[in-house]
GROMACS .gro file of C-alpha atoms in nm:
model
  252
    1MET     CA    1  10.279   9.085  12.507
    2ASN     CA    2  10.115   9.252  12.808
    3SER     CA    3   9.755   9.134  12.807
    4THR     CA    4   9.640   9.437  13.010
    5ALA     CA    5   9.783   9.706  12.779
    6LEU     CA    6   9.445   9.755  12.609
    7GLN     CA    7   9.229   9.681  12.913
    8GLY     CA    8   8.922   9.905  12.906
    9LYS     CA    9   9.042  10.101  12.601
   10GLY     CA   10   8.780  10.209  12.349
   11ILE     CA   11   8.908  10.116  12.002
   12VAL     CA   12   8.716  10.221  11.693
   13VAL     CA   13   8.710   9.954  11.422
   14THR     CA   14   8.626  10.101  11.081
   15ARG     CA   15   8.638   9.787  10.866
   16PRO     CA   16   8.324   9.664  10.690
   17ARG     CA   17   8.102   9.472  10.930
   18ALA     CA   18   8.151   9.141  10.746
   19GLN     CA   19   8.529   9.167  10.780
   20ALA     CA   20   8.557   9.296  11.135
   21ASP     CA   21   8.510   8.976  11.335
   22GLU     CA   22   8.877   8.885  11.371
   23MET     CA   23   8.973   9.232  11.490
   24LEU     CA   24   8.679   9.250  11.730
   25THR     CA   25   8.761   8.910  11.877
   26LEU     CA   26   9.131   8.992  11.927
   27LEU     CA   27   9.050   9.325  12.091
   28GLN     CA   28   8.798   9.167  12.326
   29ALA     CA   29   9.055   8.902  12.420
   30GLN     CA   30   9.286   9.186  12.527
   31GLY     CA   31   9.016   9.341  12.744
   32ALA     CA   32   8.954   9.631  12.507
   33ARG     CA   33   8.613   9.778  12.420
   34PRO     CA   34   8.591   9.758  12.040
   35ILE     CA   35   8.351  10.008  11.885
   36LEU     CA   36   8.240   9.901  11.538
   37PHE     CA   37   8.181  10.192  11.300
   38PRO     CA   38   8.212  10.066  10.941
   39ALA     CA   39   8.342  10.344  10.719
   40VAL     CA   40   8.302  10.169  10.387
   41GLN     CA   41   8.015   9.980  10.228
   42ILE     CA   42   8.108   9.693   9.998
   43GLU     CA   43   7.860   9.635   9.716
   44ALA     CA   44   7.827   9.419   9.409
   45PRO     CA   45   7.938   9.582   9.082
   46GLU     CA   46   7.672   9.765   8.885
   47ASN     CA   47   7.758   9.542   8.590
   48TRP     CA   48   7.889   9.185   8.610
   49GLN     CA   49   8.023   9.181   8.252
   50SER     CA   50   8.389   9.237   8.338
   51LEU     CA   51   8.390   8.963   8.600
   52ASP     CA   52   8.186   8.717   8.395
   53ASP     CA   53   8.412   8.760   8.092
   54ALA     CA   54   8.722   8.691   8.304
   55LEU     CA   55   8.570   8.389   8.479
   56HIS     CA   56   8.487   8.229   8.144
   57GLN     CA   57   8.845   8.265   8.016
   58LEU     CA   58   9.047   8.189   8.331
   59VAL     CA   59   9.239   7.916   8.152
   60ALA     CA   60   9.388   8.180   7.920
   61TYR     CA   61   9.572   8.362   8.202
   62ASP     CA   62   9.922   8.295   8.329
   63TRP     CA   63   9.850   8.469   8.659
   64VAL     CA   64   9.537   8.576   8.844
   65ILE     CA   65   9.605   8.836   9.114
   66PHE     CA   66   9.355   8.903   9.392
   67SER     CA   67   9.393   9.247   9.547
   68SER     CA   68   9.173   9.194   9.854
   69ARG     CA   69   8.944   8.963  10.049
   70ASN     CA   70   8.650   9.143   9.891
   71ALA     CA   71   8.775   9.055   9.543
   72VAL     CA   72   8.802   8.690   9.649
   73ALA     CA   73   8.453   8.683   9.800
   74PHE     CA   74   8.274   8.842   9.505
   75ALA     CA   75   8.473   8.666   9.231
   76LEU     CA   76   8.456   8.316   9.371
   77SER     CA   77   8.094   8.344   9.485
   78ARG     CA   78   8.011   8.450   9.131
   79LEU     CA   79   8.214   8.157   8.994
   80GLN     CA   80   8.012   7.916   9.205
   81SER     CA   81   7.678   8.077   9.121
   82ARG     CA   82   7.755   8.034   8.749
   83ASN     CA   83   7.837   7.664   8.807
   84LEU     CA   84   8.194   7.721   8.688
   85SER     CA   85   8.506   7.562   8.834
   86TRP     CA   86   8.857   7.697   8.872
   87PRO     CA   87   9.075   7.553   8.594
   88THR     CA   88   9.425   7.414   8.622
   89GLY     CA   89   9.678   7.644   8.462
   90PRO     CA   90   9.669   7.999   8.593
   91ARG     CA   91   9.882   8.065   8.898
   92ILE     CA   92   9.725   8.259   9.181
   93ALA     CA   93   9.878   8.554   9.367
   94ALA     CA   94   9.735   8.724   9.676
   95VAL     CA   95   9.837   9.071   9.789
   96GLY     CA   96   9.851   8.966  10.154
   97ARG     CA   97   9.791   8.705  10.421
   98GLU     CA   98   9.420   8.773  10.470
   99THR     CA   99   9.353   8.757  10.097
  100ALA     CA  100   9.544   8.428  10.076
  101LYS     CA  101   9.345   8.290  10.368
  102ALA     CA  102   9.019   8.378  10.195
  103LEU     CA  103   9.134   8.201   9.877
  104ARG     CA  104   9.224   7.886  10.070
  105GLU     CA  105   8.880   7.892  10.234
  106PHE     CA  106   8.739   7.858   9.882
  107GLY     CA  107   8.968   7.558   9.828
  108LEU     CA  108   9.222   7.725   9.600
  109GLN     CA  109   9.598   7.689   9.620
  110VAL     CA  110   9.783   8.019   9.645
  111ASP     CA  111  10.112   8.025   9.453
  112LEU     CA  112  10.241   8.364   9.563
  113VAL     CA  113  10.202   8.574   9.879
  114PRO     CA  114  10.461   8.852   9.912
  115ARG     CA  115  10.677   8.885  10.221
  116ARG     CA  116  10.561   9.245  10.246
  117PHE     CA  117  10.182   9.246  10.234
  118SER     CA  118  10.118   9.517   9.976
  119SER     CA  119  10.113   9.587   9.604
  120GLU     CA  120  10.475   9.699   9.633
  121GLY     CA  121  10.566   9.372   9.801
  122LEU     CA  122  10.395   9.175   9.526
  123LEU     CA  123  10.586   9.367   9.259
  124GLU     CA  124  10.914   9.287   9.436
  125SER     CA  125  10.846   8.912   9.409
  126PRO     CA  126  11.079   8.744   9.156
  127GLU     CA  127  10.786   8.558   9.001
  128LEU     CA  128  10.634   8.885   8.875
  129VAL     CA  129  10.949   9.054   8.751
  130ALA     CA  130  10.991   8.880   8.415
  131VAL     CA  131  10.634   8.879   8.283
  132GLN     CA  132  10.690   8.993   7.925
  133GLY     CA  133  10.402   8.866   7.710
  134GLN     CA  134  10.218   8.700   7.998
  135ARG     CA  135   9.844   8.747   8.044
  136ILE     CA  136   9.748   8.859   8.394
  137ALA     CA  137   9.403   8.914   8.540
  138LEU     CA  138   9.385   9.159   8.829
  139PHE     CA  139   9.073   9.101   9.038
  140ALA     CA  140   9.000   9.423   9.227
  141GLY     CA  141   8.738   9.678   9.328
  142ASP     CA  142   8.666  10.024   9.201
  143GLN     CA  143   8.867  10.321   9.334
  144GLY     CA  144   9.168  10.094   9.380
  145ARG     CA  145   9.529  10.184   9.314
  146GLU     CA  146   9.668  10.152   8.963
  147LEU     CA  147  10.018  10.053   9.073
  148LEU     CA  148   9.995   9.682   8.992
  149GLU     CA  149   9.822   9.738   8.660
  150LYS     CA  150  10.063  10.011   8.555
  151THR     CA  151  10.388   9.844   8.666
  152LEU     CA  152  10.308   9.498   8.530
  153GLY     CA  153  10.204   9.659   8.203
  154GLU     CA  154  10.536   9.843   8.188
  155ARG     CA  155  10.707   9.505   8.236
  156GLY     CA  156  10.537   9.380   7.920
  157ALA     CA  157  10.244   9.186   8.062
  158VAL     CA  158   9.896   9.201   7.911
  159ILE     CA  159   9.672   9.313   8.199
  160ASP     CA  160   9.297   9.267   8.234
  161LYS     CA  161   9.164   9.460   8.533
  162VAL     CA  162   8.852   9.279   8.650
  163LEU     CA  163   8.600   9.480   8.851
  164CYS     CA  164   8.462   9.258   9.130
  165TYR     CA  165   8.295   9.503   9.370
  166ARG     CA  166   8.226   9.867   9.449
  167ARG     CA  167   8.308  10.074   9.754
  168GLY     CA  168   8.045  10.312   9.888
  169LEU     CA  169   8.002  10.562  10.170
  170PRO     CA  170   7.781  10.419  10.446
  171GLY     CA  171   7.487  10.618  10.570
  172ALA     CA  172   7.562  10.548  10.938
  173ASN     CA  173   7.470  10.809  11.198
  174PRO     CA  174   7.790  10.929  11.369
  175THR     CA  175   7.611  11.086  11.668
  176PRO     CA  176   7.654  10.790  11.910
  177LEU     CA  177   8.023  10.777  11.820
  178LEU     CA  178   8.062  11.152  11.877
  179HIS     CA  179   7.884  11.124  12.214
  180ALA     CA  180   8.124  10.847  12.318
  181TRP     CA  181   8.413  11.066  12.207
  182ALA     CA  182   8.277  11.354  12.416
  183ARG     CA  183   8.262  11.124  12.721
  184GLY     CA  184   8.629  11.034  12.675
  185GLU     CA  185   8.551  10.675  12.577
  186LEU     CA  186   8.746  10.665  12.248
  187ASP     CA  187   9.116  10.589  12.289
  188ALA     CA  188   9.221  10.501  11.932
  189VAL     CA  189   9.089  10.466  11.578
  190THR     CA  190   9.201  10.188  11.341
  191VAL     CA  191   9.197  10.238  10.962
  192THR     CA  192   9.284   9.974  10.703
  193SER     CA  193   9.279  10.163  10.372
  194PRO     CA  194   9.299  10.520  10.243
  195GLU     CA  195   8.934  10.496  10.131
  196ILE     CA  196   8.822  10.388  10.477
  197PHE     CA  197   9.011  10.672  10.643
  198ASN     CA  198   8.880  10.933  10.398
  199ASN     CA  199   8.523  10.810  10.446
  200PHE     CA  200   8.560  10.809  10.826
  201TYR     CA  201   8.703  11.160  10.820
  202GLN     CA  202   8.405  11.277  10.616
  203MET     CA  203   8.149  11.089  10.826
  204VAL     CA  204   8.254  11.229  11.164
  205GLY     CA  205   8.232  11.589  11.043
  206GLY     CA  206   8.406  11.895  11.183
  207LEU     CA  207   8.366  11.799  11.549
  208GLY     CA  208   8.506  11.451  11.503
  209GLN     CA  209   8.786  11.587  11.286
  210ARG     CA  210   8.894  11.816  11.570
  211TRP     CA  211   8.891  11.528  11.819
  212LEU     CA  212   9.096  11.318  11.577
  213LYS     CA  213   9.385  11.562  11.625
  214ASN     CA  214   9.425  11.425  11.978
  215THR     CA  215   9.323  11.063  11.919
  216PRO     CA  216   9.584  10.803  11.822
  217ILE     CA  217   9.520  10.659  11.475
  218ILE     CA  218   9.652  10.316  11.380
  219ALA     CA  219   9.710  10.273  11.004
  220ILE     CA  220   9.759   9.934  10.842
  221SER     CA  221  10.022  10.057  10.594
  222PRO     CA  222  10.233  10.358  10.495
  223LEU     CA  223   9.987  10.427  10.211
  224THR     CA  224   9.699  10.451  10.458
  225ALA     CA  225   9.915  10.660  10.690
  226ALA     CA  226   9.978  10.903  10.404
  227ALA     CA  227   9.603  10.961  10.369
  228VAL     CA  228   9.591  11.057  10.738
  229SER     CA  229   9.882  11.299  10.707
  230THR     CA  230   9.737  11.453  10.390
  231VAL     CA  231   9.447  11.608  10.584
  232GLY     CA  232   9.688  11.762  10.836
  233LEU     CA  233   9.644  11.519  11.126
  234PRO     CA  234   9.942  11.405  11.335
  235ALA     CA  235  10.133  11.110  11.192
  236PRO     CA  236   9.956  10.784  11.281
  237TRP     CA  237  10.108  10.468  11.420
  238ILE     CA  238  10.177  10.220  11.137
  239ALA     CA  239  10.127   9.846  11.177
  240PRO     CA  240  10.453   9.647  11.141
  241GLU     CA  241  10.275   9.430  10.883
  242ALA     CA  242   9.954   9.477  10.688
  243SER     CA  243   9.739   9.235  10.883
  244VAL     CA  244   9.501   9.223  11.180
  245ALA     CA  245   9.788   9.092  11.394
  246GLY     CA  246   9.999   9.387  11.281
  247MET     CA  247   9.723   9.629  11.374
  248LEU     CA  248   9.698   9.475  11.721
  249ALA     CA  249  10.074   9.496  11.768
  250ALA     CA  250  10.068   9.867  11.680
  251LEU     CA  251   9.782   9.926  11.923
  252MET     CA  252   9.968   9.751  12.202
   0.00000   0.00000   0.00000
Protein backbone atom coordinates (compact mmCIF):
# COMPACT_ATOMS: atom_id res chain seq x y z
CA MET A 1 0.00 0.00 0.00
CA ASN A 2 1.48 3.37 -1.01
CA SER A 3 2.09 5.23 2.23
CA THR A 4 2.00 8.62 0.46
CA ALA A 5 -1.41 8.19 -1.22
CA LEU A 6 -3.14 10.15 1.55
CA GLN A 7 -0.27 12.52 2.31
CA GLY A 8 -1.66 15.95 3.19
CA LYS A 9 -5.26 14.96 2.40
CA GLY A 10 -8.00 16.38 4.61
CA ILE A 11 -10.28 13.51 5.63
CA VAL A 12 -13.45 14.18 7.59
CA VAL A 13 -14.14 11.57 10.27
CA THR A 14 -17.79 11.59 11.36
CA ARG A 15 -17.75 8.82 13.97
CA PRO A 16 -18.55 9.61 17.61
CA ARG A 17 -15.52 11.08 19.35
CA ALA A 18 -15.12 8.08 21.67
CA GLN A 19 -14.93 5.69 18.71
CA ALA A 20 -12.75 7.70 16.35
CA ASP A 21 -9.28 7.04 17.77
CA GLU A 22 -8.41 4.06 15.57
CA MET A 23 -9.41 5.86 12.38
CA LEU A 24 -7.59 9.05 13.41
CA THR A 25 -4.42 7.13 14.24
CA LEU A 26 -4.42 5.19 10.96
CA LEU A 27 -5.00 8.35 8.92
CA GLN A 28 -2.20 10.20 10.70
CA ALA A 29 0.13 7.26 10.07
CA GLN A 30 -0.59 7.69 6.35
CA GLY A 31 0.26 11.39 6.48
CA ALA A 32 -3.36 12.50 6.15
CA ARG A 33 -4.97 15.40 8.04
CA PRO A 34 -7.97 13.86 9.82
CA ILE A 35 -10.72 16.34 10.66
CA LEU A 36 -12.97 15.08 13.45
CA PHE A 37 -16.60 16.18 13.10
CA PRO A 38 -18.81 13.74 15.04
CA ALA A 39 -22.20 13.49 13.36
CA VAL A 40 -23.93 11.40 15.99
CA GLN A 41 -24.20 11.69 19.75
CA ILE A 42 -24.42 8.43 21.70
CA GLU A 43 -26.43 8.69 24.90
CA ALA A 44 -27.73 6.41 27.61
CA PRO A 45 -31.32 5.21 27.17
CA GLU A 46 -34.03 7.32 28.75
CA ASN A 47 -35.15 4.21 30.62
CA TRP A 48 -32.92 1.33 31.72
CA GLN A 49 -35.80 -1.13 32.21
CA SER A 50 -35.37 -3.04 28.95
CA LEU A 51 -31.64 -3.53 29.51
CA ASP A 52 -31.94 -4.34 33.21
CA ASP A 53 -34.63 -6.96 32.56
CA ALA A 54 -32.46 -8.67 29.94
CA LEU A 55 -29.32 -8.59 32.10
CA HIS A 56 -31.16 -10.31 34.95
CA GLN A 57 -32.35 -13.16 32.72
CA LEU A 58 -29.30 -13.72 30.49
CA VAL A 59 -29.17 -17.38 31.44
CA ALA A 60 -32.55 -17.89 29.75
CA TYR A 61 -31.25 -16.98 26.28
CA ASP A 62 -29.77 -19.32 23.70
CA TRP A 63 -28.08 -16.45 21.87
CA VAL A 64 -27.22 -12.85 22.73
CA ILE A 65 -26.50 -10.72 19.65
CA PHE A 66 -24.64 -7.42 19.92
CA SER A 67 -25.33 -5.08 17.02
CA SER A 68 -22.55 -2.55 17.67
CA ARG A 69 -19.68 -1.44 19.87
CA ASN A 70 -22.05 1.02 21.51
CA ALA A 71 -24.38 -1.82 22.52
CA VAL A 72 -21.41 -3.65 24.06
CA ALA A 73 -20.19 -0.60 25.97
CA PHE A 74 -23.55 0.35 27.47
CA ALA A 75 -24.76 -3.20 28.19
CA LEU A 76 -21.61 -4.50 29.80
CA SER A 77 -20.89 -1.31 31.74
CA ARG A 78 -24.42 -1.58 33.10
CA LEU A 79 -23.83 -5.26 33.93
CA GLN A 80 -20.75 -4.33 35.95
CA SER A 81 -22.42 -1.39 37.68
CA ARG A 82 -25.21 -3.72 38.87
CA ASN A 83 -22.60 -6.18 40.23
CA LEU A 84 -23.84 -8.88 37.85
CA SER A 85 -21.68 -11.39 36.00
CA TRP A 86 -22.09 -12.95 32.58
CA PRO A 87 -23.50 -16.47 32.98
CA THR A 88 -22.41 -19.62 31.22
CA GLY A 89 -25.00 -20.76 28.72
CA PRO A 90 -25.96 -18.12 26.17
CA ARG A 91 -23.79 -17.99 23.08
CA ILE A 92 -22.62 -14.59 21.93
CA ALA A 93 -22.75 -13.22 18.38
CA ALA A 94 -21.23 -9.96 17.17
CA VAL A 95 -22.27 -8.22 13.97
CA GLY A 96 -18.67 -7.41 13.03
CA ARG A 97 -15.00 -7.37 13.94
CA GLU A 98 -15.05 -4.16 15.96
CA THR A 99 -18.04 -5.32 18.00
CA ALA A 100 -16.29 -8.64 18.68
CA LYS A 101 -13.13 -6.80 19.73
CA ALA A 102 -15.12 -4.71 22.20
CA LEU A 103 -16.68 -7.86 23.69
CA ARG A 104 -13.28 -9.49 24.14
CA GLU A 105 -12.04 -6.35 25.88
CA PHE A 106 -14.75 -7.00 28.47
CA GLY A 107 -13.44 -10.56 28.83
CA LEU A 108 -16.22 -12.35 26.96
CA GLN A 109 -15.78 -15.14 24.43
CA VAL A 110 -17.43 -14.46 21.09
CA ASP A 111 -18.98 -17.55 19.49
CA LEU A 112 -20.00 -16.07 16.15
CA VAL A 113 -18.63 -13.28 13.95
CA PRO A 114 -19.90 -13.38 10.36
CA ARG A 115 -17.52 -13.44 7.41
CA ARG A 116 -19.39 -10.46 6.02
CA PHE A 117 -19.56 -7.82 8.74
CA SER A 118 -23.25 -6.89 8.62
CA SER A 119 -26.69 -7.99 9.72
CA GLU A 120 -27.04 -9.79 6.39
CA GLY A 121 -23.77 -11.61 7.00
CA LEU A 122 -24.92 -12.67 10.45
CA LEU A 123 -28.18 -14.03 9.03
CA GLU A 124 -26.21 -16.07 6.48
CA SER A 125 -24.30 -17.85 9.28
CA PRO A 126 -25.36 -21.51 9.61
CA GLU A 127 -25.62 -21.14 13.39
CA LEU A 128 -28.55 -18.72 13.05
CA VAL A 129 -30.48 -20.50 10.31
CA ALA A 130 -32.23 -23.18 12.37
CA VAL A 131 -33.37 -21.21 15.42
CA GLN A 132 -36.95 -22.44 15.77
CA GLY A 133 -38.03 -22.02 19.39
CA GLN A 134 -34.75 -20.47 20.53
CA ARG A 135 -34.71 -17.37 22.72
CA ILE A 136 -32.50 -14.59 21.35
CA ALA A 137 -31.69 -11.23 22.89
CA LEU A 138 -30.72 -8.50 20.43
CA PHE A 139 -28.72 -5.76 22.15
CA ALA A 140 -29.04 -2.61 20.03
CA GLY A 141 -29.72 1.11 19.98
CA ASP A 142 -32.75 3.07 18.96
CA GLN A 143 -33.33 3.90 15.27
CA GLY A 144 -31.60 0.66 14.30
CA ARG A 145 -32.59 -1.66 11.48
CA GLU A 146 -35.26 -4.27 12.08
CA LEU A 147 -33.73 -6.86 9.75
CA LEU A 148 -32.27 -9.15 12.41
CA GLU A 149 -35.34 -8.99 14.62
CA LYS A 150 -37.73 -9.56 11.72
CA THR A 151 -35.81 -12.36 9.98
CA LEU A 152 -34.95 -14.34 13.11
CA GLY A 153 -38.58 -14.03 14.19
CA GLU A 154 -39.69 -15.40 10.83
CA ARG A 155 -37.33 -18.34 11.42
CA GLY A 156 -39.23 -19.17 14.60
CA ALA A 157 -37.01 -17.61 17.24
CA VAL A 158 -38.40 -15.68 20.21
CA ILE A 159 -36.71 -12.27 20.00
CA ASP A 160 -36.23 -9.73 22.77
CA LYS A 161 -34.91 -6.44 21.40
CA VAL A 162 -32.96 -4.78 24.20
CA LEU A 163 -32.51 -1.02 24.01
CA CYS A 164 -28.98 -0.16 25.18
CA TYR A 165 -28.45 3.42 23.97
CA ARG A 166 -29.89 6.33 22.01
CA ARG A 167 -28.57 8.19 19.00
CA GLY A 168 -28.88 11.96 18.94
CA LEU A 169 -28.01 14.87 16.65
CA PRO A 170 -24.96 16.76 17.96
CA GLY A 171 -25.14 20.50 18.38
CA ALA A 172 -21.71 21.09 16.81
CA ASN A 173 -21.09 24.31 14.90
CA PRO A 174 -20.32 23.44 11.26
CA THR A 175 -18.80 26.85 10.42
CA PRO A 176 -15.12 25.85 10.89
CA LEU A 177 -15.72 22.79 8.72
CA LEU A 178 -17.38 24.90 6.02
CA HIS A 179 -14.49 27.39 6.10
CA ALA A 180 -12.01 24.54 5.62
CA TRP A 181 -14.13 23.29 2.73
CA ALA A 182 -14.09 26.76 1.17
CA ARG A 183 -10.28 26.83 1.43
CA GLY A 184 -10.08 23.52 -0.45
CA GLU A 185 -8.83 21.62 2.60
CA LEU A 186 -11.44 18.81 2.57
CA ASP A 187 -10.60 15.93 0.24
CA ALA A 188 -13.01 13.20 1.43
CA VAL A 189 -15.73 12.47 3.98
CA THR A 190 -16.06 9.09 5.75
CA VAL A 191 -19.45 7.84 6.99
CA THR A 192 -20.05 4.64 8.95
CA SER A 193 -23.84 4.39 9.18
CA PRO A 194 -26.94 5.76 7.46
CA GLU A 195 -27.79 7.73 10.62
CA ILE A 196 -24.35 9.34 10.68
CA PHE A 197 -24.59 10.32 7.01
CA ASN A 198 -28.11 11.72 7.37
CA ASN A 199 -27.07 13.75 10.43
CA PHE A 200 -23.95 15.05 8.67
CA TYR A 201 -25.99 16.02 5.62
CA GLN A 202 -28.38 17.95 7.85
CA MET A 203 -25.63 19.56 9.93
CA VAL A 204 -23.64 21.03 7.03
CA GLY A 205 -26.69 22.74 5.54
CA GLY A 206 -27.28 23.83 1.97
CA LEU A 207 -23.73 25.08 1.37
CA GLY A 208 -22.09 21.91 2.60
CA GLN A 209 -24.59 19.81 0.69
CA ARG A 210 -23.56 21.54 -2.55
CA TRP A 211 -19.87 20.94 -1.82
CA LEU A 212 -20.62 17.29 -1.07
CA LYS A 213 -21.57 16.84 -4.74
CA ASN A 214 -17.89 17.23 -5.62
CA THR A 215 -16.31 15.64 -2.54
CA PRO A 216 -15.57 11.90 -2.46
CA ILE A 217 -17.61 10.09 0.20
CA ILE A 218 -16.40 6.80 1.66
CA ALA A 219 -19.22 4.59 2.99
CA ILE A 220 -18.60 1.63 5.28
CA SER A 221 -21.29 -0.56 3.68
CA PRO A 222 -23.79 -0.74 0.81
CA LEU A 223 -26.55 0.22 3.27
CA THR A 224 -24.71 3.42 4.19
CA ALA A 225 -23.97 4.05 0.52
CA ALA A 226 -27.70 3.80 -0.23
CA ALA A 227 -28.38 6.65 2.22
CA VAL A 228 -25.91 8.80 0.28
CA SER A 229 -27.51 8.00 -3.07
CA THR A 230 -31.01 8.60 -1.70
CA VAL A 231 -30.36 12.34 -1.33
CA GLY A 232 -29.13 12.56 -4.93
CA LEU A 233 -25.37 12.68 -4.34
CA PRO A 234 -22.95 10.79 -6.61
CA ALA A 235 -22.41 7.16 -5.65
CA PRO A 236 -19.84 6.92 -2.84
CA TRP A 237 -16.86 4.60 -2.61
CA ILE A 238 -17.74 1.53 -0.52
CA ALA A 239 -15.29 -0.09 1.87
CA PRO A 240 -14.39 -3.68 0.88
CA GLU A 241 -15.29 -4.73 4.43
CA ALA A 242 -17.21 -3.00 7.19
CA SER A 243 -14.26 -2.06 9.37
CA VAL A 244 -11.79 0.79 9.94
CA ALA A 245 -9.25 -1.10 7.84
CA GLY A 246 -11.82 -1.38 5.06
CA MET A 247 -12.49 2.35 5.22
CA LEU A 248 -8.78 3.08 4.93
CA ALA A 249 -8.44 0.73 1.96
CA ALA A 250 -11.30 2.53 0.17
CA LEU A 251 -9.68 5.91 0.89
CA MET A 252 -6.37 4.74 -0.50
